[in-house]
XYZ file of C-alpha atoms in Angstrom:
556
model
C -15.385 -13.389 -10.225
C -11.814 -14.235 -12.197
C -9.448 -14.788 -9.496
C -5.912 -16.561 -9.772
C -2.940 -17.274 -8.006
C 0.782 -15.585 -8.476
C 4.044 -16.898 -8.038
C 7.248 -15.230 -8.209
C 11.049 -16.125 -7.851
C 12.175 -12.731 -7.938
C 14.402 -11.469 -4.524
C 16.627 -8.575 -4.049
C 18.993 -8.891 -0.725
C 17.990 -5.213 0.940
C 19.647 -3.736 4.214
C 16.694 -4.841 5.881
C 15.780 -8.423 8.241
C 15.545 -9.971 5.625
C 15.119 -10.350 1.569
C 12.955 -11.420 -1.165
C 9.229 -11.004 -1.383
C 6.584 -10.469 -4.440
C 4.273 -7.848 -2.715
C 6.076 -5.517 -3.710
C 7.126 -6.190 -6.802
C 3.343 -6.743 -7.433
C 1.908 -3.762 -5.952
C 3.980 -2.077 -8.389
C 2.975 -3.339 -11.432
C -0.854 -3.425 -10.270
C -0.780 -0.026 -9.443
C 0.985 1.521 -12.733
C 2.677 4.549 -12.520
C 2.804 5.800 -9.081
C 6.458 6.215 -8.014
C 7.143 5.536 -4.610
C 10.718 7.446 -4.265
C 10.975 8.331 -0.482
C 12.095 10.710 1.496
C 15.543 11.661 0.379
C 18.054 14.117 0.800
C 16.666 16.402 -2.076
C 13.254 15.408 -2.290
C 12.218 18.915 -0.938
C 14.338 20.786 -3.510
C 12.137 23.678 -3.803
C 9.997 23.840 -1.009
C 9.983 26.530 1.217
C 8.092 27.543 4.524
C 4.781 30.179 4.022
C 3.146 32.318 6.357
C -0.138 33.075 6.214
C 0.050 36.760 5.345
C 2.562 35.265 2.190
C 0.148 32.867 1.447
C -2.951 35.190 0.659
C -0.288 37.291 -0.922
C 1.037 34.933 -3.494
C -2.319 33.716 -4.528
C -3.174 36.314 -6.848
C -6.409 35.647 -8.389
C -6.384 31.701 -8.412
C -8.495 30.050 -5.977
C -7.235 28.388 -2.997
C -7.844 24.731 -2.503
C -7.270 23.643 1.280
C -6.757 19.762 1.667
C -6.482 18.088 4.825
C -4.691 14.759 4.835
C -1.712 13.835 3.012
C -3.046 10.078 2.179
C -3.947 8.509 -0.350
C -6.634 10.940 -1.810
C -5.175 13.962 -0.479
C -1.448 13.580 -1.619
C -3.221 12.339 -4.882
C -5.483 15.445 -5.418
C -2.646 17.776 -4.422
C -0.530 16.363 -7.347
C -3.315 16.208 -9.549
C -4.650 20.165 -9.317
C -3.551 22.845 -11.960
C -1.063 24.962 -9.737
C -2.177 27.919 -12.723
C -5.691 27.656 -11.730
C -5.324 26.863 -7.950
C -2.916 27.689 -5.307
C -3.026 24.230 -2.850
C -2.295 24.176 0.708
C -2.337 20.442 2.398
C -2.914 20.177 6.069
C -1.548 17.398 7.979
C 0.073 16.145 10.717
C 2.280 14.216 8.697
C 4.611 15.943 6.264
C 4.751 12.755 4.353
C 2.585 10.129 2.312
C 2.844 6.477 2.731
C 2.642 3.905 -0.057
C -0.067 1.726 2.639
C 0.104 -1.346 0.707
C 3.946 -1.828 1.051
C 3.968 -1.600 5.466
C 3.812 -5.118 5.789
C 7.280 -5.294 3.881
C 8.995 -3.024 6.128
C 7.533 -4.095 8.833
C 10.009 -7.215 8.052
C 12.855 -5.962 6.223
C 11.719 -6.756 2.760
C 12.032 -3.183 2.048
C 13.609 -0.107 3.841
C 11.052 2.243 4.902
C 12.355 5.289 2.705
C 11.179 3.326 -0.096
C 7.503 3.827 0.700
C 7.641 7.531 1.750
C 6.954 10.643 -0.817
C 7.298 14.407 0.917
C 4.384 16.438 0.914
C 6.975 18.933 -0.114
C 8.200 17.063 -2.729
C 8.264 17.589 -6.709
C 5.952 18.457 -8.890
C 3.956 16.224 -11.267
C 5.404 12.656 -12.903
C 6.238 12.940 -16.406
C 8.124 9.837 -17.057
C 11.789 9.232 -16.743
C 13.911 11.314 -19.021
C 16.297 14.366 -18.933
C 14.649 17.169 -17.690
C 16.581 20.620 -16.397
C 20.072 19.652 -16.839
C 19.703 16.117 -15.093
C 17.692 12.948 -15.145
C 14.222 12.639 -12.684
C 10.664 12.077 -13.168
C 9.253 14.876 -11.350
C 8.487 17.897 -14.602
C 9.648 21.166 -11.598
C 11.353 21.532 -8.365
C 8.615 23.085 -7.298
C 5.049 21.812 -7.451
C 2.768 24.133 -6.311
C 1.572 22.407 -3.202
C 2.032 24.589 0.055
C 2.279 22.495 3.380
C 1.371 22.890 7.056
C 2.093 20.585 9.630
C -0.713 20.887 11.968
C -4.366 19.660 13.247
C -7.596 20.672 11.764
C -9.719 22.106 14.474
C -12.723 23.351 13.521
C -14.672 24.886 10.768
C -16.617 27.456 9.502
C -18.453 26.564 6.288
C -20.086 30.275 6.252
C -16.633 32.452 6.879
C -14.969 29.554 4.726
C -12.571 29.425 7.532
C -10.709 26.609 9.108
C -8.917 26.670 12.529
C -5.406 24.990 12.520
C -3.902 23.297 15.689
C 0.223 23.419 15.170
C 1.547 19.938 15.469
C 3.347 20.135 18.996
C 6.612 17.305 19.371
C 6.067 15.147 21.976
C 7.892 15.465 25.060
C 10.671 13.001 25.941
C 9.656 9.945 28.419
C 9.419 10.337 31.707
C 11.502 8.535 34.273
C 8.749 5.744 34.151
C 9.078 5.546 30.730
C 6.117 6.552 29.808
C 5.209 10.200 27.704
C 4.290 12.954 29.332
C 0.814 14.304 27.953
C 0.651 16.170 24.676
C 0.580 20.463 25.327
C -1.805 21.808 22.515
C -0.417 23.563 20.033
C -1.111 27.259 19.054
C -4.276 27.683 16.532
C -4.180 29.910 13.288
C -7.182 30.819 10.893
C -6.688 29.790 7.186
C -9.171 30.887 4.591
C -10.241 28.632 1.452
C -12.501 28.842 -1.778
C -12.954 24.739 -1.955
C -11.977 22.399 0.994
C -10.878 19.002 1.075
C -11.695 16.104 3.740
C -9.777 13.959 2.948
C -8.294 12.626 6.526
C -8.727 9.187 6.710
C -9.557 6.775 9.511
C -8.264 5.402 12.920
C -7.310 1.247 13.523
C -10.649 0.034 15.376
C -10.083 -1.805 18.406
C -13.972 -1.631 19.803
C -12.597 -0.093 22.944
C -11.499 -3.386 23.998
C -9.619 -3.201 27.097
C -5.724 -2.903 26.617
C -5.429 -2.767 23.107
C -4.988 0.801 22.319
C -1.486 1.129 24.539
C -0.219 -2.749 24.049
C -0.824 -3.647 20.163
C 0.766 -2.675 17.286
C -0.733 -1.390 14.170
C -0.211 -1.224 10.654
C -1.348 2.184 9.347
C 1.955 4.703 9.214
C 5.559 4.009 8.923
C 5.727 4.677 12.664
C 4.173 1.595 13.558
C 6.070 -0.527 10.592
C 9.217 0.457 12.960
C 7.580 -0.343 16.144
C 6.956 -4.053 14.825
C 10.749 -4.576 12.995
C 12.192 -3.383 16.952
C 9.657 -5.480 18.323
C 10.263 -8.733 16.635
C 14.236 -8.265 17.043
C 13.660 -7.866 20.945
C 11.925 -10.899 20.799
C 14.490 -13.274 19.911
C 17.321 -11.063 21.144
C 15.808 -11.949 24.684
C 14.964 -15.157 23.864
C 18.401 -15.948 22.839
C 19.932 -15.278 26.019
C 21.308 -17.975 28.561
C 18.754 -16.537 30.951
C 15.467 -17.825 29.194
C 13.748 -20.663 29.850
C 11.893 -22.652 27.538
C 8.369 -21.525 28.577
C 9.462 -17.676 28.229
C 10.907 -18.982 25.162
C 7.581 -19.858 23.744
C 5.813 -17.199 24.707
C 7.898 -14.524 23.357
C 8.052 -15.957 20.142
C 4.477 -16.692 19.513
C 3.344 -13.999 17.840
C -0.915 -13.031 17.382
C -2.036 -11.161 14.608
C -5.915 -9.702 14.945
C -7.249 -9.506 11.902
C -8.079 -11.889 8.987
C -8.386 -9.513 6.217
C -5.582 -8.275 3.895
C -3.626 -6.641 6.034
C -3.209 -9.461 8.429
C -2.681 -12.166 6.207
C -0.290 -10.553 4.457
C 1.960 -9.441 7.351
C 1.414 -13.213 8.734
C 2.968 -14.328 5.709
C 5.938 -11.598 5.547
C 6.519 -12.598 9.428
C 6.445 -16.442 8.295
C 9.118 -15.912 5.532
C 11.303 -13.751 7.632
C 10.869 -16.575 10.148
C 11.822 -19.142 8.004
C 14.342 -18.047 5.190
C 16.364 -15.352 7.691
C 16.039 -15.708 11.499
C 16.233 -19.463 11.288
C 19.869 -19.130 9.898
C 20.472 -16.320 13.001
C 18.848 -18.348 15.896
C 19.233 -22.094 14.754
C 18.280 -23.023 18.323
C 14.669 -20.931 18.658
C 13.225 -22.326 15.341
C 10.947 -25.124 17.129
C 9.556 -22.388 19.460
C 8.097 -19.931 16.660
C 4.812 -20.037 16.547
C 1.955 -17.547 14.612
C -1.358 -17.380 14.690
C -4.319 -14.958 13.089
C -7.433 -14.559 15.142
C -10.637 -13.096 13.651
C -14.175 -13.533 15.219
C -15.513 -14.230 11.443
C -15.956 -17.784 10.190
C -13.626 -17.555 7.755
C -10.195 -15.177 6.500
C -10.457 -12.756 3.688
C -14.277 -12.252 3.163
C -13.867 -10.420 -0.039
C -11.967 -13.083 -1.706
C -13.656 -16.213 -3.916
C -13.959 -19.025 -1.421
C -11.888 -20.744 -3.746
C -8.868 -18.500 -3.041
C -9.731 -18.156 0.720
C -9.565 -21.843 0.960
C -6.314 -21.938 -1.247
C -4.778 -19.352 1.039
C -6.035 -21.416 4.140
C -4.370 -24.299 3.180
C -1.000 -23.161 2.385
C -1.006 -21.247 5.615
C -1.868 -24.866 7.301
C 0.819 -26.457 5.418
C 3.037 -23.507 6.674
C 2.295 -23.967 9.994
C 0.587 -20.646 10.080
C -2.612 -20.929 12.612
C -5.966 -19.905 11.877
C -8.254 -19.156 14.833
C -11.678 -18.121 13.282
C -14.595 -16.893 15.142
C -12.477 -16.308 18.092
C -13.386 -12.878 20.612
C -10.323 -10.979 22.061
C -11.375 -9.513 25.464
C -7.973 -7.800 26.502
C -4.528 -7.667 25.665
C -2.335 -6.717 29.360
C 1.613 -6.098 29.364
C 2.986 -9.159 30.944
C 2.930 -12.777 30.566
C 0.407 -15.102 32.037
C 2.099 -15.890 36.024
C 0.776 -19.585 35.308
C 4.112 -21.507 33.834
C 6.097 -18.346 33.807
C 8.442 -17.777 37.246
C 11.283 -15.427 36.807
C 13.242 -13.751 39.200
C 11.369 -10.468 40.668
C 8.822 -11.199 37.750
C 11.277 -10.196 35.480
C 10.413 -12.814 32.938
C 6.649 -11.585 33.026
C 6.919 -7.989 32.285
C 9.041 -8.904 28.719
C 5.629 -10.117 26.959
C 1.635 -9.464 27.103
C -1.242 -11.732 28.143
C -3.304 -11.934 25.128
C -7.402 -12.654 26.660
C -9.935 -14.570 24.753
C -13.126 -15.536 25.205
C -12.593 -18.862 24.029
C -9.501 -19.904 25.527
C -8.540 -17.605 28.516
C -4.720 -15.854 28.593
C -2.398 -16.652 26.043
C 1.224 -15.120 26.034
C 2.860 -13.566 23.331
C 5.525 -11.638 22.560
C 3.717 -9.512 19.990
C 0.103 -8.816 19.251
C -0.355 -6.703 15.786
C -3.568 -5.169 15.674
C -5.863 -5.281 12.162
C -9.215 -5.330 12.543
C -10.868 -2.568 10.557
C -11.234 1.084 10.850
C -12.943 3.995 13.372
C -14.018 7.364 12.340
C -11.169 10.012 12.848
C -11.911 12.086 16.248
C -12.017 15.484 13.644
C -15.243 13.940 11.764
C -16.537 12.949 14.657
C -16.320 16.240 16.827
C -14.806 19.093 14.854
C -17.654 18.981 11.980
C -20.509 17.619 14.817
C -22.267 20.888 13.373
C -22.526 24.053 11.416
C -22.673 27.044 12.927
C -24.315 29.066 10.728
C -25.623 27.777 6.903
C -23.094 28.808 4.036
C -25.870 30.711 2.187
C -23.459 31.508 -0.868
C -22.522 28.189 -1.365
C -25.219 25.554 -0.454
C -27.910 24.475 -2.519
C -31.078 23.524 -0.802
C -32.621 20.051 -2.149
C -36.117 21.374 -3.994
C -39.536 19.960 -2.306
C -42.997 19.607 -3.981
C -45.212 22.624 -3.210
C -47.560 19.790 -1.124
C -44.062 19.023 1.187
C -43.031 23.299 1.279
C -46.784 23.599 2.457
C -45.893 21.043 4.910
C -42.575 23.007 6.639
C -44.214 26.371 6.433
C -41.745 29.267 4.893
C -39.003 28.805 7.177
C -35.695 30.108 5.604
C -32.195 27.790 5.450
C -30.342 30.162 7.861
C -33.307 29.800 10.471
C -33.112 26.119 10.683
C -30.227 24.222 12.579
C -27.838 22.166 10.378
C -25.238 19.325 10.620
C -23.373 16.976 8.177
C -25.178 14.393 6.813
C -23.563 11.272 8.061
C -23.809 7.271 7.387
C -25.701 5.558 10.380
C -23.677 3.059 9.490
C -19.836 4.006 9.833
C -20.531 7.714 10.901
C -19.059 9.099 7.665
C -20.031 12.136 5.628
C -22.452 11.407 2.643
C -21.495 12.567 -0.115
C -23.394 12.976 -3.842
C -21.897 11.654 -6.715
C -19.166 14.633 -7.572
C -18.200 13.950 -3.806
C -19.894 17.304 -2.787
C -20.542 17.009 0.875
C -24.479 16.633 1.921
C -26.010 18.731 4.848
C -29.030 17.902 6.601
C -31.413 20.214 9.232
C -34.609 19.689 11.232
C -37.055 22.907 11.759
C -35.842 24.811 14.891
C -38.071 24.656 17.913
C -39.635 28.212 17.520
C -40.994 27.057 13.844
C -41.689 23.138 14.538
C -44.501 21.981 16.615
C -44.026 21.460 20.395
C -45.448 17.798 20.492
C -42.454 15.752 20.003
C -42.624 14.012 16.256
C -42.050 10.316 16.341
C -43.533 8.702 13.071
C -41.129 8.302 10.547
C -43.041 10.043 7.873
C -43.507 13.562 10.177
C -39.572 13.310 10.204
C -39.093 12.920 6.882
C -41.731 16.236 6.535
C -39.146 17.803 8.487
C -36.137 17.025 7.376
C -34.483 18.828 4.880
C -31.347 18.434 2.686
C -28.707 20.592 1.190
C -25.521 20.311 -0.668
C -22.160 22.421 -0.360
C -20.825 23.133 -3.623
C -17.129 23.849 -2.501
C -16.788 21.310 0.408
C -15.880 17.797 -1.108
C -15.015 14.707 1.060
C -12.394 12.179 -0.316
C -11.128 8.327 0.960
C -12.564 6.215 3.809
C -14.588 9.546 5.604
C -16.565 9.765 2.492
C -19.892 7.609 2.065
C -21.072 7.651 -1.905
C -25.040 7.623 -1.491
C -26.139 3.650 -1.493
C -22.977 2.771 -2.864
C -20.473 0.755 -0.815
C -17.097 1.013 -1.484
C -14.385 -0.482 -0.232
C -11.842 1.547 2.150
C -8.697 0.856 0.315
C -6.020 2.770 -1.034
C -7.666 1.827 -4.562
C -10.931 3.397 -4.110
C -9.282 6.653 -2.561
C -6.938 7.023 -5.444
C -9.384 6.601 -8.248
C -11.743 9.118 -6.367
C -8.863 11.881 -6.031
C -7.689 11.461 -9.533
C -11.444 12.243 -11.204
C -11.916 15.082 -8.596
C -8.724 16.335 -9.842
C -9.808 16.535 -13.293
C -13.259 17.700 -12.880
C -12.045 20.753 -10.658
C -9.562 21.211 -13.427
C -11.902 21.311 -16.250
C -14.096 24.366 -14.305
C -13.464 27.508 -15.217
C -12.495 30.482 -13.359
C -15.881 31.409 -10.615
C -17.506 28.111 -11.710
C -18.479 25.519 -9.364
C -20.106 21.687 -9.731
C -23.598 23.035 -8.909
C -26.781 20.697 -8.255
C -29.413 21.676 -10.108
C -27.266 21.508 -13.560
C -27.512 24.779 -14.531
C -24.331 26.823 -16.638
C -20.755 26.119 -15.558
C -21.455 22.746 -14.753
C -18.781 20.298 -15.681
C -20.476 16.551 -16.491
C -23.464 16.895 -13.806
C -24.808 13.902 -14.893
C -21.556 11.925 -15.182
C -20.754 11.180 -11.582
C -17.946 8.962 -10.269
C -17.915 5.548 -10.974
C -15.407 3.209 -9.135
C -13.271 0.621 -11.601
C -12.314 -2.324 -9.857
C -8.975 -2.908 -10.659
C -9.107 -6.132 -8.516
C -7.758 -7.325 -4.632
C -4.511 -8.947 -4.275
C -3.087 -10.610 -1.338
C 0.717 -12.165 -0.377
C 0.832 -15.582 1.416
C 3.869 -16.192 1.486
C 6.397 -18.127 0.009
C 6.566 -16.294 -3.067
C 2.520 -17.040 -4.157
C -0.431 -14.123 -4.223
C -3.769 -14.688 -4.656
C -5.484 -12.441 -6.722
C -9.035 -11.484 -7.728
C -10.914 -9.072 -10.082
C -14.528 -8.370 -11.173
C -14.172 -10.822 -14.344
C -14.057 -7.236 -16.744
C -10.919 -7.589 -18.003
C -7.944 -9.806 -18.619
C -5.301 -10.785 -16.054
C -1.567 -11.391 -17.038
C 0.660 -12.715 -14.754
């Protein structure tokens, strides 16, 4: 493995907390030509609100392409699809897409969050900078194409090629408690499709630890970025005041981050430097009470990196003062600060923090716990596709068998057997083949299979069969490639939306990616192969540590 370590003097004074930083500078130039332009005035020149009836109407005779998700592979693909060939409606609950790798720096001020935010509704494909219709831009048409529906996925019917749509209801306004009042479902409309896209993503994990779920903050949307800058400015705001005591003091400004992987240590180190080059100049007087720690119940902080560059990032967090608190097991995170050392007036004092539980050390106060610990199946992968109601029979191909094995099930038909996604016993996922086609897998009904109950692994096998949907892909972390393990990052999701994009490009009109490689297949035997383009991680103080697979050369 080639790995290496990046410094950078480079700073730019924003209208954030605070300035400076190399992550995203970096990001930038690792990840080429993706502009990240945000969500301004004009960015939905163009765009204009659909209604289903105008939708099947303005289709003509291209085929419809339904994504949900607007992440990382969806907002890819949907930029990536021939708007001649296809007409491509995205399905999300979020009308925007969010440059991940770049919420740690707004989180702090580094950068404003508009910089990291593209409409769904935006332009159409990048072309390069240069004058184009009367002005300069990037973007080759004010229109792109893409159609856009704020909204749920609720169910779906691979047979009717039919998906049910929840409307994204607003929240109601808090209550007089402060807390808000419980989400009304929205109303539910039918769309139609000739290929669909799962492309949703995942949830933060918390391993329904007690607490966690209403008291941490996370780092997966722009929402929560906001939630953390607010957070960290009400904790020295209050701490600040004539009214604090020392021990309420240290509480609210030690600050626990969960997580040792990327994400953590990289917001760890964007908290340190805001800490040290900004708020230290604001509050003089609070600088001795700052205090940050990551927890992770691994032995060690980034697992994926060289031990080398774990240990080098280690070490310059110790000579930061950063803590490390490896193989360490949260049990609870409650609003309020431990009562032990902490006596205000009508326990005041207590209710302005949270009582952070280990296993290892009991309650801990802090005035922020950010939450980083890996990833959960989304709810719709989970429940919504739990089954199929009846078999696609125009669009699934049935895995062949030996004659010996088709002796073995008897003659029973597709449609008279009961089918469900294929999923990873591992993360719960849908498998996938390699052009990303999602798998489906059935056991005999009762009527056809023997009454005895089969327990040997070999009589399941007998009765297990397989089948593959030919216009049903599954894109990002919800997709499980075979035996291959990928990574869930932003990396993997883009490279596997960009070759989908092409391949459904290259089909022609009626053709699909079938199985069995018959005509009007496009490259059957050429399935996706991930390039690793190589994990990078800010520490802080202007130094990255970076690694690769050893292909290539690295400049820097």
């Amino acid at each position: 493995m080639n790995g290496m370590v990046a410094t950078s003097k480079m700073s730019s004074r924003g209208s954030g907390l605070r300035a400076g930083g190399i992550s995203s500078v970096m990001v930038a130039a690792r990840w080429g030509n993706l502009r990240v332009s945000g969500l301004r005035s004009g960015a939905g020149a163009g765009a204009r609100c659909i209604s289903t009836s105008e939708l099947d109407t303005s289709k003509g005779d291209r085929e419809r392409i339904l994504i949900l998700g607007s992440g990382w592979s969806g907002f890819t693909l949907s930029r990536q699809l021939d708007p001649k060939k296809y007409q491509t409606v995205v399905i999300s609950p979020r009308s925007y897409f969010v440059f991940t790798p770049l919420l740690a720096s707004t989180a702090v001020g580094t950068l404003e969050f508009r910089s990291t935010l593209e409409s769904v509704r935006g332009r159409g494909r990048w072309r390069g900078w240069g004058l184009i219709g009367g002005g300069w831009g990037g973007w080759g048409a004010r229109g792109n194409g893409v159609e856009f529906w704020q909204g749920w996925a609720d169910d779906v019917n691979f047979d009717r090629k039919t998906i049910q749509v929840e409307e994204n209801v607003i929240e109601r306004p808090k209550n007089a408690s402060g807390v808000v009042e419980k989400r009304g479902k929205g109303k539910v409309f039918e769309v139609g499709y000739d290929k669909l896209v799962v492309s949703v993503g995942c949830y933060s994990q918390t391993f329904g630890i007690e607490g966690v779920r209403e008291n941490a903050l996370f780092l997966k949307d722009v929402g929560d970025a906001r939630k953390i800058r607010k957070r960290i400015l009400e904790c020295f705001e209050t701490a600040a005041l004539p009214t604090s005591s020392d021990a309420l003091k240290k509480q609210l400004l030690n600050f626990a981050i969960v997580g040792g992987g990327p994400t953590g240590v990289e917001f760890a180190a964007e908290l340190f430097d805001l800490c040290q080059e900004d708020l230290s100049t604001l509050y003089p007087s609070l600088t001795s009470f700052i205090k940050i720690t990551i927890y992770d119940v691994a032995p060690k902080i980034l697992p994926m990196f060289d031990k080398n560059l774990a240990n080098y990032a280690l070490e310059h967090f110790k000579r930061d003062g950063i803590h490390i608190k490896t193989e360490h097991h949260i049990v609870g995170l409650s609003k309020g600060l431990p009562k032990s050392g902490i006596e205000g007036e009508d326990g005041v004092e207590i209710e302005r923090g949270f009582t952070l539980k280990l296993k290892e050390e009991g309650e801990v106060g802090v005035g922020m716990c950010v939450w980083s610990t890996g990833l959960m199946m989304n709810p719709f992968i989970e429940k919504a596709l739990s089954s199929v109601h009846t078999f696609p029979t125009q669009s699934a191909t049935v895995a062949s068998r030996s004659s010996g094995e088709e002796n073995k099930m008897g003659i029973e038909k597709p449609e008279e057997r009961k089918w469900e996604l294929k999923r990873s016993l591992k993360t719960g996922g849908l498998m996938v083949d390699n052009h990303f086609r999602v798998m489906l897998a059935s056991r005999a009904t009762s009527s056809s299979s023997s009454s005895t109950e089969v327990s040997s692994e070999a009589s399941t096998q007998q009765t297990q069969q397989e089948a593959t949907m030919n216009d049903v892909f599954a894109l990002g972390d919800v997709a499980v490639l075979g035996n291959t393990s990928l990574p869930a990052t932003a990396q993997v999701a883009n490279q596997e939306a960009k070759w989908l994009g092409k391949k459904l490009n290259g089909l022609g009109k009626g053709e699909k990616m079938s199985v069995s490689g018959g005509a009007g297949d496009v490259d059957v035997d050429k399935g996706f192969t991930f390039r690793n383009m190589g994990v990078m991680t800010y520490v802080g103080g202007m130094k990255a540590i970076m690694q690769t697979d050893g292909k290539g050369e690295i400049k820097g």
